[in-house]
Short mmCIF file of C-alpha atoms in Angstrom, two decimals:
data_model
loop_
_atom_site.label_atom_id
_atom_site.label_comp_id
_atom_site.label_asym_id
_atom_site.label_seq_id
_atom_site.Cartn_x
_atom_site.Cartn_y
_atom_site.Cartn_z
CA MET M 1419 -38.16 -4.98 57.44
CA THR M 1420 -37.51 -6.12 53.88
CA SER M 1421 -36.01 -9.49 52.93
CA ILE M 1422 -33.58 -9.40 50.02
CA LEU M 1423 -31.99 -12.37 48.26
CA ILE M 1424 -28.58 -12.07 46.60
CA VAL M 1425 -27.95 -14.79 44.00
CA LEU M 1426 -24.44 -15.90 42.98
CA THR M 1427 -23.19 -18.08 40.14
CA SER M 1428 -21.88 -21.59 40.78
CA HIS M 1429 -19.99 -21.79 37.48
CA ALA M 1430 -16.21 -21.84 37.87
CA ALA M 1431 -14.72 -22.46 34.38
CA LEU M 1432 -14.08 -19.55 32.03
CA GLY M 1433 -15.03 -21.36 28.84
CA ASP M 1434 -12.16 -23.34 27.33
CA THR M 1435 -9.47 -20.90 28.49
CA GLY M 1436 -8.32 -23.04 31.40
CA ARG M 1437 -8.92 -20.04 33.64
CA SER M 1438 -11.32 -19.91 36.56
CA THR M 1439 -14.21 -17.55 37.12
CA GLY M 1440 -17.18 -17.23 39.46
CA PHE M 1441 -19.11 -14.39 41.04
CA TYR M 1442 -17.31 -11.04 41.09
CA VAL M 1443 -16.80 -10.38 44.78
CA SER M 1444 -17.30 -6.61 44.83
CA GLU M 1445 -20.54 -6.90 42.86
CA ALA M 1446 -22.05 -8.91 45.70
CA ALA M 1447 -20.24 -7.30 48.64
CA HIS M 1448 -21.12 -3.68 47.87
CA PRO M 1449 -24.87 -4.33 47.51
CA TRP M 1450 -24.80 -6.51 50.62
CA GLU M 1451 -23.30 -3.57 52.53
CA VAL M 1452 -25.98 -1.20 51.19
CA PHE M 1453 -28.81 -3.58 52.08
CA THR M 1454 -27.58 -4.53 55.54
CA LYS M 1455 -26.69 -0.97 56.55
CA ALA M 1456 -30.24 0.03 55.61
CA GLY M 1457 -31.50 -2.56 58.09
CA HIS M 1458 -32.81 -5.17 55.68
CA THR M 1459 -32.57 -8.94 56.09
CA VAL M 1460 -30.22 -10.40 53.48
CA THR M 1461 -29.86 -14.01 52.36
CA VAL M 1462 -27.20 -15.20 49.88
CA ALA M 1463 -27.90 -18.21 47.65
CA SER M 1464 -26.12 -19.71 44.65
CA VAL M 1465 -27.32 -21.68 41.67
CA LEU M 1466 -26.11 -25.05 43.00
CA GLY M 1467 -25.60 -24.20 46.66
CA GLY M 1468 -22.48 -24.81 48.70
CA ASP M 1469 -19.34 -22.67 48.38
CA PRO M 1470 -19.66 -20.55 45.23
CA PRO M 1471 -16.51 -19.84 43.16
CA ARG M 1472 -15.09 -16.33 43.48
CA ASP M 1473 -13.49 -13.92 41.06
CA GLY M 1474 -11.99 -10.49 41.58
CA ASP M 1475 -10.17 -8.91 44.48
CA THR M 1476 -11.36 -9.93 47.95
CA ALA M 1477 -9.44 -7.19 49.80
CA GLY M 1478 -11.76 -4.96 51.79
CA HIS M 1479 -14.63 -7.42 51.56
CA GLU M 1480 -13.71 -9.65 54.47
CA GLU M 1481 -16.92 -8.86 56.37
CA PHE M 1482 -19.08 -9.97 53.46
CA LEU M 1483 -17.03 -13.12 52.88
CA ALA M 1484 -17.30 -14.00 56.57
CA PHE M 1485 -21.08 -13.50 56.34
CA LEU M 1486 -21.21 -15.59 53.18
CA GLY M 1487 -19.29 -18.46 54.71
CA HIS M 1488 -18.98 -21.62 52.66
CA ASP M 1489 -22.49 -23.04 52.54
CA THR M 1490 -25.08 -21.13 50.53
CA PRO M 1491 -28.49 -22.66 49.84
CA ALA M 1492 -29.26 -23.66 46.27
CA VAL M 1493 -31.70 -21.44 44.41
CA ALA M 1494 -34.01 -24.43 43.94
CA ASP M 1495 -34.32 -24.72 47.73
CA VAL M 1496 -35.24 -21.07 48.28
CA ASP M 1497 -38.86 -20.09 48.86
CA PRO M 1498 -39.65 -17.09 46.61
CA ALA M 1499 -42.48 -16.03 48.91
CA ARG M 1500 -39.92 -15.07 51.57
CA PHE M 1501 -38.38 -12.26 49.54
CA ASP M 1502 -39.32 -8.74 48.58
CA ALA M 1503 -36.37 -8.35 46.21
CA VAL M 1504 -33.79 -10.39 44.33
CA PHE M 1505 -30.36 -9.11 43.33
CA LEU M 1506 -28.35 -11.00 40.69
CA ALA M 1507 -24.64 -10.39 41.24
CA GLY M 1508 -22.36 -10.52 38.22
CA GLY M 1509 -19.17 -12.31 37.33
CA HIS M 1510 -18.47 -14.13 34.08
CA GLY M 1511 -19.70 -17.43 35.54
CA THR M 1512 -23.26 -16.14 35.35
CA MET M 1513 -23.14 -16.27 31.57
CA TRP M 1514 -23.21 -20.06 31.73
CA ASP M 1515 -25.43 -21.08 34.63
CA PHE M 1516 -27.83 -18.18 35.18
CA PRO M 1517 -29.65 -18.56 31.82
CA ALA M 1518 -29.68 -22.36 32.15
CA SER M 1519 -31.23 -22.41 35.63
CA VAL M 1520 -34.94 -23.19 35.54
CA ALA M 1521 -35.09 -22.59 39.29
CA LEU M 1522 -33.61 -19.11 38.94
CA ARG M 1523 -36.00 -18.16 36.16
CA SER M 1524 -38.94 -19.31 38.29
CA LEU M 1525 -37.66 -17.46 41.35
CA VAL M 1526 -37.24 -14.17 39.50
CA ARG M 1527 -40.64 -14.48 37.85
CA GLN M 1528 -42.45 -15.26 41.08
CA VAL M 1529 -40.83 -12.47 43.08
CA TYR M 1530 -41.48 -9.95 40.31
CA GLU M 1531 -45.08 -10.99 39.71
CA HIS M 1532 -45.81 -10.73 43.43
CA GLY M 1533 -44.75 -7.08 43.39
CA GLY M 1534 -41.09 -7.52 44.25
CA VAL M 1535 -38.04 -5.71 42.94
CA ILE M 1536 -35.46 -7.35 40.68
CA GLY M 1537 -31.91 -6.03 40.39
CA ALA M 1538 -28.88 -7.21 38.42
CA VAL M 1539 -25.44 -5.84 37.66
CA CYS M 1540 -22.73 -6.38 35.03
CA HIS M 1541 -23.18 -9.98 33.80
CA GLY M 1542 -25.95 -10.57 36.35
CA PRO M 1543 -28.64 -9.64 33.79
CA ALA M 1544 -27.81 -12.99 32.14
CA GLY M 1545 -30.26 -14.28 34.74
CA LEU M 1546 -33.03 -12.24 33.11
CA VAL M 1547 -32.71 -13.43 29.53
CA GLY M 1548 -34.88 -16.52 29.97
CA VAL M 1549 -37.45 -15.04 32.32
CA THR M 1550 -40.97 -14.96 30.93
CA LEU M 1551 -44.00 -13.66 32.80
CA GLY M 1552 -47.47 -15.07 33.17
CA ASP M 1553 -48.60 -13.49 29.91
CA GLY M 1554 -45.79 -15.25 28.04
CA GLY M 1555 -43.78 -12.10 27.39
CA HIS M 1556 -40.15 -11.66 28.35
CA LEU M 1557 -39.47 -9.71 31.53
CA VAL M 1558 -37.03 -7.42 29.72
CA ALA M 1559 -39.18 -6.79 26.64
CA GLY M 1560 -39.89 -3.10 26.22
CA ARG M 1561 -37.85 -2.26 29.32
CA ASP M 1562 -34.85 0.02 29.77
CA VAL M 1563 -31.89 -2.09 30.88
CA ALA M 1564 -28.12 -2.01 31.31
CA GLY M 1565 -25.48 -4.72 31.44
CA PHE M 1566 -21.87 -5.44 30.58
CA THR M 1567 -21.41 -3.95 27.12
CA ASP M 1568 -19.89 -5.46 23.99
CA GLU M 1569 -17.20 -2.79 24.20
CA GLU M 1570 -16.27 -3.84 27.72
CA GLU M 1571 -16.32 -7.54 26.79
CA ALA M 1572 -13.93 -6.84 23.93
CA ALA M 1573 -11.70 -4.80 26.24
CA VAL M 1574 -11.22 -7.79 28.57
CA GLY M 1575 -10.62 -10.09 25.63
CA LEU M 1576 -13.57 -12.40 26.27
CA SER M 1577 -15.94 -11.67 23.39
CA GLY M 1578 -15.12 -15.04 21.84
CA VAL M 1579 -15.18 -16.89 25.15
CA VAL M 1580 -18.58 -16.05 26.63
CA PRO M 1581 -21.43 -18.15 25.20
CA PHE M 1582 -23.29 -15.09 23.91
CA SER M 1583 -23.21 -11.30 23.85
CA LEU M 1584 -25.24 -10.12 26.83
CA GLN M 1585 -25.91 -6.74 25.23
CA GLN M 1586 -27.12 -8.25 21.96
CA ARG M 1587 -29.24 -10.91 23.67
CA LEU M 1588 -31.05 -8.31 25.76
CA VAL M 1589 -31.77 -6.25 22.66
CA ALA M 1590 -32.95 -9.34 20.77
CA LEU M 1591 -35.48 -9.95 23.55
CA GLY M 1592 -36.91 -6.47 23.06
CA ALA M 1593 -35.04 -4.56 25.77
CA ARG M 1594 -33.83 -1.00 25.29
CA HIS M 1595 -30.16 -1.38 26.22
CA THR M 1596 -28.21 1.74 27.18
CA GLY M 1597 -24.73 2.25 28.54
CA ALA M 1598 -21.99 4.63 29.53
CA ALA M 1599 -18.32 4.70 28.58
CA PRO M 1600 -16.46 1.53 29.61
CA TRP M 1601 -16.00 1.09 33.37
CA GLN M 1602 -18.10 4.13 34.26
CA PRO M 1603 -21.08 3.69 36.61
CA TRP M 1604 -24.40 3.34 34.81
CA VAL M 1605 -27.63 2.37 36.53
CA VAL M 1606 -31.04 2.08 34.88
CA ARG M 1607 -34.30 1.76 36.76
CA ASP M 1608 -37.47 0.83 34.91
CA GLY M 1609 -40.18 0.46 37.52
CA ARG M 1610 -39.33 -2.55 39.68
CA LEU M 1611 -36.46 -3.65 37.43
CA VAL M 1612 -33.02 -2.18 38.18
CA THR M 1613 -29.90 -3.01 36.19
CA GLY M 1614 -26.31 -1.78 36.12
CA GLN M 1615 -23.51 -1.92 33.58
CA ASN M 1616 -20.35 -3.02 35.38
CA PRO M 1617 -18.67 -3.45 38.80
CA ALA M 1618 -18.65 0.31 39.34
CA SER M 1619 -22.46 0.25 39.12
CA ALA M 1620 -23.09 -2.29 41.89
CA THR M 1621 -23.62 0.17 44.73
CA GLY M 1622 -25.88 2.33 42.57
CA VAL M 1623 -28.04 -0.64 41.63
CA ALA M 1624 -28.50 -1.54 45.29
CA GLU M 1625 -29.44 2.03 46.18
CA ALA M 1626 -31.91 2.23 43.30
CA MET M 1627 -33.44 -1.07 44.44
CA LEU M 1628 -34.02 0.44 47.86
CA ASP M 1629 -35.72 3.40 46.20
CA ALA M 1630 -37.94 0.98 44.28
CA LEU M 1631 -38.75 -0.78 47.55
CA GLY M 1632 -39.66 2.55 49.12
CA ARG M 1633 -36.55 2.44 51.37
#
């Protein structure tokens, strides 16, 4: 039986817009369903712990929300040695706290360097941009990756709100970023790193992670 950790953002403010954000519910719920139905043990943590802020429609995801409850452990309190895989769920909140979290960077690095699988979808790859490996190189350097595109960010009117362009940051770190048309599923697997473009890609990322784990 494989142990998989889903990580959620704890950031609730959408820049200076006065609007709220958080983790995008379907991007966590769909992978959770894939992992649990395959018989794996799933734990959900958030950057700061407690009740993580939510974004997106909750309809149809009641089972996941009931499982999630209101008290997630903080990433800093999670033992990386317990997990075979880490999945970084998206939501605009990740653009603020995922890159800033030293604990998250350490968790991802340790799980990956111990042979684990790392997955991320939509804005979730923001949690990869600061991850360096034991040799000093960036995890994404020279790797095929996907993430929320500049075109999609412009379409939702948030290009000037997010602290950086996820697509451009990944490329600047040496990643080979690819994508599909806006809102279409797009999943990229490069060895033990699996990334997806948008909410429609969440299920595909989870399935590709299971393939990387050997099901």
